[in-house]
């Protein structure tokens, strides 16, 4: 469905005709551009947009099916950018990603949103309050969308870092470090970091291209070259995000390894205690077993002090073994 449609002249919003062809013609005649926003359109709903703006069928297919990696494609009549905004829910420790597709032409911007967490409504509102920025044309819209998406990445990275600190404290806490659910929590957190990484990592190359700092420094069509420093700034922010994601991933792996090592150490301690108690139980069992065989020629059985002597011997051996194991830290 079409969420919003407007024509912008000199940075000011004007109402667009209902017919998209008329809106495009009016925008061209006035030296402005038309911005159409769609949310999860069906193929039938998107056909009219495709026809009026001559969008490439491959890009249209990607925009309809969603589930795309961040990428930048250049076609004859438009530029196609895929972004993945993310939302982090601290209560459930989950990272969910949506998708925003941007078609950019000489005098039009078509944005397609899938899922939640999209910054488009806030971006449009903010740009309409900054007409001097909006007057720079479709490139300003593209920059504002990428900038808002990457800035939110920074916020999500900070929230993940905070939650990771709490998880780390739990793992190394003497009271809570041994809970049986800790490993599953760490693994779940690692999956969320991976989901975040899928959104941020592939976006680096498209921003390099938009900033004109690619292998040959080629300028992108339909993108004002004066905006390249702005895209470089967004690229710098994304680099910070990717570095944070790499750090988070390494820390989660280290915390998981530390937790598994702690679990192994605790299991070894338990086995030593069990072995020590078993060794202490084996001594009286051995003595009782020997004198429980009822042989005829066992003179100790007829001694008056044999019973208390054996009890005293077993007690002395038990005390000696207990002190030995206690000194070595087995008990």
Short mmCIF file of C-alpha atoms in Angstrom, two decimals:
data_model
loop_
_atom_site.label_atom_id
_atom_site.label_comp_id
_atom_site.label_asym_id
_atom_site.label_seq_id
_atom_site.Cartn_x
_atom_site.Cartn_y
_atom_site.Cartn_z
CA UNK A 1 0.00 0.00 0.00
CA UNK A 2 1.09 3.61 -0.62
CA UNK A 3 1.80 5.15 2.77
CA UNK A 4 2.73 8.62 1.55
CA UNK A 5 3.18 10.46 -1.73
CA UNK A 6 4.30 14.06 -2.14
CA UNK A 7 6.07 16.42 -4.49
CA UNK A 8 8.91 18.54 -3.14
CA UNK A 9 9.82 21.85 -4.79
CA UNK A 10 12.69 23.86 -3.36
CA UNK A 11 12.52 21.77 -0.23
CA UNK A 12 8.80 22.44 0.32
CA UNK A 13 6.13 19.76 0.30
CA UNK A 14 3.19 20.07 -2.06
CA UNK A 15 0.31 17.72 -2.59
CA UNK A 16 0.86 15.24 -5.41
CA UNK A 17 -1.85 14.29 -7.92
CA UNK A 18 -3.39 10.87 -7.41
CA UNK A 19 -2.15 9.77 -10.81
CA UNK A 20 1.53 8.85 -10.53
CA UNK A 21 2.24 9.81 -14.12
CA UNK A 22 0.87 13.30 -13.50
CA UNK A 23 2.85 13.55 -10.26
CA UNK A 24 6.09 12.63 -12.03
CA UNK A 25 5.43 15.06 -14.88
CA UNK A 26 4.59 17.85 -12.45
CA UNK A 27 7.74 17.22 -10.43
CA UNK A 28 9.92 17.34 -13.55
CA UNK A 29 8.27 20.48 -14.81
CA UNK A 30 8.77 22.25 -11.49
CA UNK A 31 12.36 21.13 -11.05
CA UNK A 32 11.48 19.10 -7.97
CA UNK A 33 11.02 15.44 -7.23
CA UNK A 34 8.29 13.07 -6.09
CA UNK A 35 8.74 10.80 -3.08
CA UNK A 36 6.50 7.76 -2.80
CA UNK A 37 6.55 5.52 0.26
CA UNK A 38 5.12 1.99 0.20
CA UNK A 39 4.72 -0.62 2.91
CA UNK A 40 4.88 -4.31 1.95
CA UNK A 41 3.16 -3.78 -1.44
CA UNK A 42 1.70 -6.66 -3.38
CA UNK A 43 2.75 -7.35 -6.95
CA UNK A 44 -0.45 -5.82 -8.27
CA UNK A 45 -0.04 -2.68 -6.16
CA UNK A 46 3.55 -2.28 -7.33
CA UNK A 47 2.82 -2.76 -11.03
CA UNK A 48 1.67 0.83 -11.48
CA UNK A 49 4.77 2.22 -9.76
CA UNK A 50 6.98 -0.03 -11.85
CA UNK A 51 5.37 1.11 -15.07
CA UNK A 52 5.38 4.83 -14.32
CA UNK A 53 8.95 5.00 -13.05
CA UNK A 54 10.44 2.40 -15.42
CA UNK A 55 11.94 0.37 -12.59
CA UNK A 56 14.13 -2.57 -13.50
CA UNK A 57 12.31 -5.93 -13.17
CA UNK A 58 15.15 -7.50 -11.17
CA UNK A 59 15.03 -4.69 -8.62
CA UNK A 60 11.24 -4.92 -8.52
CA UNK A 61 11.47 -8.64 -7.82
CA UNK A 62 13.85 -7.98 -4.93
CA UNK A 63 11.61 -5.24 -3.55
CA UNK A 64 8.55 -7.51 -3.57
CA UNK A 65 10.14 -10.67 -2.21
CA UNK A 66 12.30 -8.96 0.45
CA UNK A 67 14.83 -11.11 2.41
CA UNK A 68 17.71 -9.35 0.66
CA UNK A 69 21.19 -8.54 1.87
CA UNK A 70 22.17 -4.84 1.95
CA UNK A 71 23.37 -3.97 -1.55
CA UNK A 72 23.57 -1.26 -4.18
CA UNK A 73 22.61 -1.84 -7.81
CA UNK A 74 22.79 0.63 -10.68
CA UNK A 75 20.34 0.32 -13.58
CA UNK A 76 19.70 2.46 -16.65
CA UNK A 77 16.93 4.60 -15.17
CA UNK A 78 17.44 4.27 -11.43
CA UNK A 79 19.67 3.32 -8.56
CA UNK A 80 18.52 0.58 -6.16
CA UNK A 81 19.70 0.40 -2.53
CA UNK A 82 18.73 -2.20 0.09
CA UNK A 83 19.05 -1.41 3.80
CA UNK A 84 18.23 -3.53 6.85
CA UNK A 85 17.08 -1.44 9.84
CA UNK A 86 17.26 -3.34 13.14
CA UNK A 87 15.31 -3.21 16.38
CA UNK A 88 16.63 -4.59 19.67
CA UNK A 89 14.22 -5.70 22.39
CA UNK A 90 16.12 -5.72 25.72
CA UNK A 91 13.31 -7.55 27.53
CA UNK A 92 13.57 -10.58 25.24
CA UNK A 93 17.20 -10.05 24.14
CA UNK A 94 16.23 -10.31 20.47
CA UNK A 95 17.39 -8.42 17.41
CA UNK A 96 14.86 -8.19 14.59
CA UNK A 97 15.58 -6.68 11.22
CA UNK A 98 13.31 -5.14 8.63
CA UNK A 99 14.11 -4.06 5.11
CA UNK A 100 14.03 -0.75 3.27
CA UNK A 101 14.46 -0.62 -0.50
CA UNK A 102 15.17 2.74 -2.11
CA UNK A 103 14.72 3.43 -5.82
CA UNK A 104 16.44 6.67 -6.78
CA UNK A 105 16.00 8.41 -10.12
CA UNK A 106 16.61 11.84 -11.59
CA UNK A 107 13.43 13.28 -10.09
CA UNK A 108 11.85 10.55 -7.98
CA UNK A 109 12.41 8.49 -4.85
CA UNK A 110 10.45 5.29 -4.21
CA UNK A 111 10.88 3.66 -0.82
CA UNK A 112 9.56 0.19 -0.02
CA UNK A 113 9.42 -0.95 3.58
CA UNK A 114 9.15 -4.52 4.90
CA UNK A 115 8.82 -5.32 8.59
CA UNK A 116 9.04 -2.96 11.51
CA UNK A 117 11.76 -0.69 12.80
CA UNK A 118 11.96 1.46 9.69
CA UNK A 119 13.15 5.06 10.13
CA UNK A 120 11.28 6.35 7.07
CA UNK A 121 8.46 8.20 8.80
CA UNK A 122 10.87 10.02 11.12
CA UNK A 123 13.23 10.73 8.21
CA UNK A 124 10.49 12.30 6.10
CA UNK A 125 9.28 14.41 9.02
CA UNK A 126 12.81 15.58 9.83
CA UNK A 127 13.61 16.44 6.23
CA UNK A 128 10.40 18.42 5.85
CA UNK A 129 11.56 20.54 8.78
CA UNK A 130 14.88 21.16 6.97
CA UNK A 131 13.88 22.51 3.56
CA UNK A 132 17.44 23.61 2.76
CA UNK A 133 18.51 19.95 2.95
CA UNK A 134 15.47 18.66 1.12
CA UNK A 135 16.05 21.19 -1.65
CA UNK A 136 19.14 19.23 -2.68
CA UNK A 137 16.93 16.65 -4.31
CA UNK A 138 16.60 12.87 -4.16
CA UNK A 139 20.19 12.50 -2.99
CA UNK A 140 19.24 14.23 0.28
CA UNK A 141 16.55 11.61 0.87
CA UNK A 142 18.97 8.77 0.19
CA UNK A 143 21.53 10.28 2.56
CA UNK A 144 18.96 10.90 5.30
CA UNK A 145 17.69 7.30 5.14
CA UNK A 146 21.17 5.76 5.29
CA UNK A 147 22.25 8.16 8.03
CA UNK A 148 19.21 7.39 10.20
CA UNK A 149 19.65 3.65 9.70
CA UNK A 150 23.34 3.67 10.62
CA UNK A 151 22.80 6.00 13.59
CA UNK A 152 20.27 3.53 14.95
CA UNK A 153 22.86 0.78 14.47
CA UNK A 154 25.08 2.71 16.91
CA UNK A 155 22.28 2.79 19.48
CA UNK A 156 21.65 -0.95 19.11
CA UNK A 157 25.38 -1.67 19.44
CA UNK A 158 25.48 0.31 22.70
CA UNK A 159 22.45 -1.58 24.04
CA UNK A 160 24.01 -4.92 23.13
CA UNK A 161 27.24 -3.88 24.81
CA UNK A 162 25.35 -3.03 28.00
CA UNK A 163 23.50 -6.36 28.03
CA UNK A 164 26.73 -8.20 27.31
CA UNK A 165 28.25 -6.59 30.40
CA UNK A 166 25.39 -8.00 32.49
CA UNK A 167 25.82 -11.43 30.92
CA UNK A 168 29.56 -11.32 31.61
CA UNK A 169 28.94 -10.43 35.26
CA UNK A 170 26.54 -13.36 35.54
CA UNK A 171 29.03 -15.81 34.06
CA UNK A 172 31.83 -14.78 36.44
CA UNK A 173 29.59 -14.43 39.46
CA UNK A 174 30.37 -17.10 42.12
CA UNK A 175 26.67 -17.42 42.95
CA UNK A 176 25.14 -17.46 39.45
CA UNK A 177 27.98 -18.60 37.24
CA UNK A 178 26.92 -22.21 37.44
CA UNK A 179 23.29 -21.96 36.36
CA UNK A 180 22.34 -24.50 33.72
CA UNK A 181 20.64 -21.87 31.53
CA UNK A 182 23.73 -19.67 31.20
CA UNK A 183 25.15 -21.47 28.16
CA UNK A 184 21.84 -21.23 26.29
CA UNK A 185 21.64 -17.50 27.09
CA UNK A 186 25.15 -16.93 25.78
CA UNK A 187 24.38 -18.85 22.59
CA UNK A 188 21.12 -16.93 22.11
CA UNK A 189 22.99 -13.65 22.55
CA UNK A 190 25.56 -14.77 19.98
CA UNK A 191 22.74 -15.47 17.51
CA UNK A 192 21.44 -11.92 18.02
CA UNK A 193 24.91 -10.50 17.36
CA UNK A 194 25.03 -12.59 14.18
CA UNK A 195 21.65 -11.20 13.09
CA UNK A 196 22.94 -7.69 13.72
CA UNK A 197 26.09 -8.48 11.76
CA UNK A 198 24.07 -9.59 8.74
CA UNK A 199 22.51 -6.13 8.65
CA UNK A 200 25.63 -4.03 9.14
CA UNK A 201 28.45 -5.93 7.44
CA UNK A 202 27.27 -6.01 3.80
CA UNK A 203 26.32 -2.31 3.90
CA UNK A 204 29.97 -1.22 3.94
CA UNK A 205 30.53 -1.72 0.20
CA UNK A 206 27.41 0.23 -0.93
CA UNK A 207 28.48 3.18 1.23
CA UNK A 208 31.97 3.04 -0.23
CA UNK A 209 30.43 3.31 -3.70
CA UNK A 210 28.11 6.15 -2.70
CA UNK A 211 31.05 8.02 -1.19
CA UNK A 212 32.99 7.69 -4.42
CA UNK A 213 35.87 5.93 -2.67
CA UNK A 214 35.57 2.63 -4.52
CA UNK A 215 38.36 0.92 -6.48
CA UNK A 216 38.35 3.62 -9.16
CA UNK A 217 36.59 6.41 -7.29
CA UNK A 218 33.63 6.25 -9.66
CA UNK A 219 30.68 8.52 -8.99
CA UNK A 220 27.26 6.90 -8.77
CA UNK A 221 24.64 8.01 -11.28
CA UNK A 222 21.62 9.87 -9.85
CA UNK A 223 23.74 10.82 -6.79
CA UNK A 224 24.96 14.38 -6.43
CA UNK A 225 28.75 14.32 -6.18
CA UNK A 226 28.62 17.12 -3.62
CA UNK A 227 26.96 14.62 -1.25
CA UNK A 228 29.94 12.26 -1.28
CA UNK A 229 31.48 13.71 1.93
CA UNK A 230 28.17 13.08 3.69
CA UNK A 231 28.17 9.44 2.62
CA UNK A 232 31.78 9.17 3.76
CA UNK A 233 30.66 10.36 7.19
CA UNK A 234 27.94 7.70 7.26
CA UNK A 235 30.56 5.17 6.19
CA UNK A 236 32.76 6.20 9.13
CA UNK A 237 29.86 5.63 11.51
CA UNK A 238 29.21 2.24 9.94
CA UNK A 239 32.88 1.34 10.43
CA UNK A 240 32.47 2.07 14.13
CA UNK A 241 29.39 -0.14 14.20
CA UNK A 242 31.15 -3.01 12.45
CA UNK A 243 34.09 -2.73 14.83
CA UNK A 244 31.65 -2.88 17.75
CA UNK A 245 29.97 -5.93 16.24
CA UNK A 246 33.34 -7.66 15.80
CA UNK A 247 34.21 -6.84 19.41
CA UNK A 248 30.85 -8.14 20.62
CA UNK A 249 31.25 -11.37 18.68
CA UNK A 250 34.73 -11.98 20.07
CA UNK A 251 33.65 -11.18 23.63
CA UNK A 252 30.64 -13.50 23.42
CA UNK A 253 32.87 -16.31 22.13
CA UNK A 254 35.36 -15.66 24.94
CA UNK A 255 32.59 -15.60 27.55
CA UNK A 256 31.19 -18.87 26.23
CA UNK A 257 34.66 -20.46 26.36
CA UNK A 258 35.17 -19.15 29.90
CA UNK A 259 31.79 -20.51 30.99
CA UNK A 260 32.56 -23.94 29.51
CA UNK A 261 35.96 -23.90 31.22
CA UNK A 262 34.32 -22.99 34.54
CA UNK A 263 31.83 -25.82 34.09
CA UNK A 264 34.66 -28.25 33.38
CA UNK A 265 36.57 -27.07 36.47
CA UNK A 266 33.48 -27.50 38.65
CA UNK A 267 32.92 -30.98 37.26
CA UNK A 268 36.54 -31.86 38.03
CA UNK A 269 36.11 -30.54 41.57
CA UNK A 270 32.99 -32.64 42.00
CA UNK A 271 34.79 -35.73 40.68
CA UNK A 272 37.70 -35.17 43.09
CA UNK A 273 35.30 -34.89 46.01
CA UNK A 274 33.47 -38.02 44.96
CA UNK A 275 36.78 -39.87 44.53
CA UNK A 276 38.01 -38.69 47.94
CA UNK A 277 34.87 -39.85 49.72
CA UNK A 278 35.01 -43.15 47.81
CA UNK A 279 38.64 -43.66 48.90
CA UNK A 280 37.68 -42.95 52.52
CA UNK A 281 34.82 -45.41 52.30
CA UNK A 282 37.09 -48.09 50.76
CA UNK A 283 39.40 -48.36 53.82
CA UNK A 284 36.84 -49.60 56.40
CA UNK A 285 35.19 -51.66 53.70
CA UNK A 286 38.48 -53.44 52.98
CA UNK A 287 39.18 -54.12 56.67
CA UNK A 288 35.63 -55.30 57.33
CA UNK A 289 35.82 -57.48 54.24
CA UNK A 290 38.99 -59.20 55.39
CA UNK A 291 37.64 -60.00 58.85
CA UNK A 292 34.26 -60.96 57.51
CA UNK A 293 35.59 -64.03 55.64
CA UNK A 294 35.23 -66.28 58.72
CA UNK A 295 38.41 -68.31 58.25
CA UNK A 296 39.16 -70.76 61.06
CA UNK A 297 42.77 -69.67 61.52
CA UNK A 298 42.36 -65.96 62.21
CA UNK A 299 43.81 -65.47 65.68
CA UNK A 300 42.76 -61.78 65.79
CA UNK A 301 39.13 -62.88 66.02
CA UNK A 302 39.76 -64.39 69.44
CA UNK A 303 41.65 -61.47 70.93
CA UNK A 304 39.82 -59.48 73.58
CA UNK A 305 40.85 -56.08 72.17
CA UNK A 306 40.62 -56.96 68.48
CA UNK A 307 37.24 -55.27 67.90
CA UNK A 308 38.06 -51.90 69.54
CA UNK A 309 41.53 -52.00 68.00
CA UNK A 310 40.13 -52.42 64.49
CA UNK A 311 37.55 -49.67 65.10
CA UNK A 312 40.32 -47.36 66.33
CA UNK A 313 42.48 -48.27 63.32
CA UNK A 314 39.68 -47.50 60.88
CA UNK A 315 38.91 -44.20 62.64
CA UNK A 316 42.58 -43.21 62.56
CA UNK A 317 42.88 -44.05 58.88
CA UNK A 318 39.70 -42.10 58.08
CA UNK A 319 40.93 -39.04 59.97
CA UNK A 320 44.29 -39.26 58.26
CA UNK A 321 42.77 -39.55 54.80
CA UNK A 322 40.34 -36.70 55.53
CA UNK A 323 43.15 -34.38 56.60
CA UNK A 324 45.23 -35.37 53.56
CA UNK A 325 42.43 -34.72 51.08
CA UNK A 326 41.43 -31.51 52.86
CA UNK A 327 44.99 -30.18 52.68
CA UNK A 328 45.14 -30.90 48.95
CA UNK A 329 41.82 -29.19 48.32
CA UNK A 330 39.87 -32.30 47.37
CA UNK A 331 37.30 -31.79 50.13
#
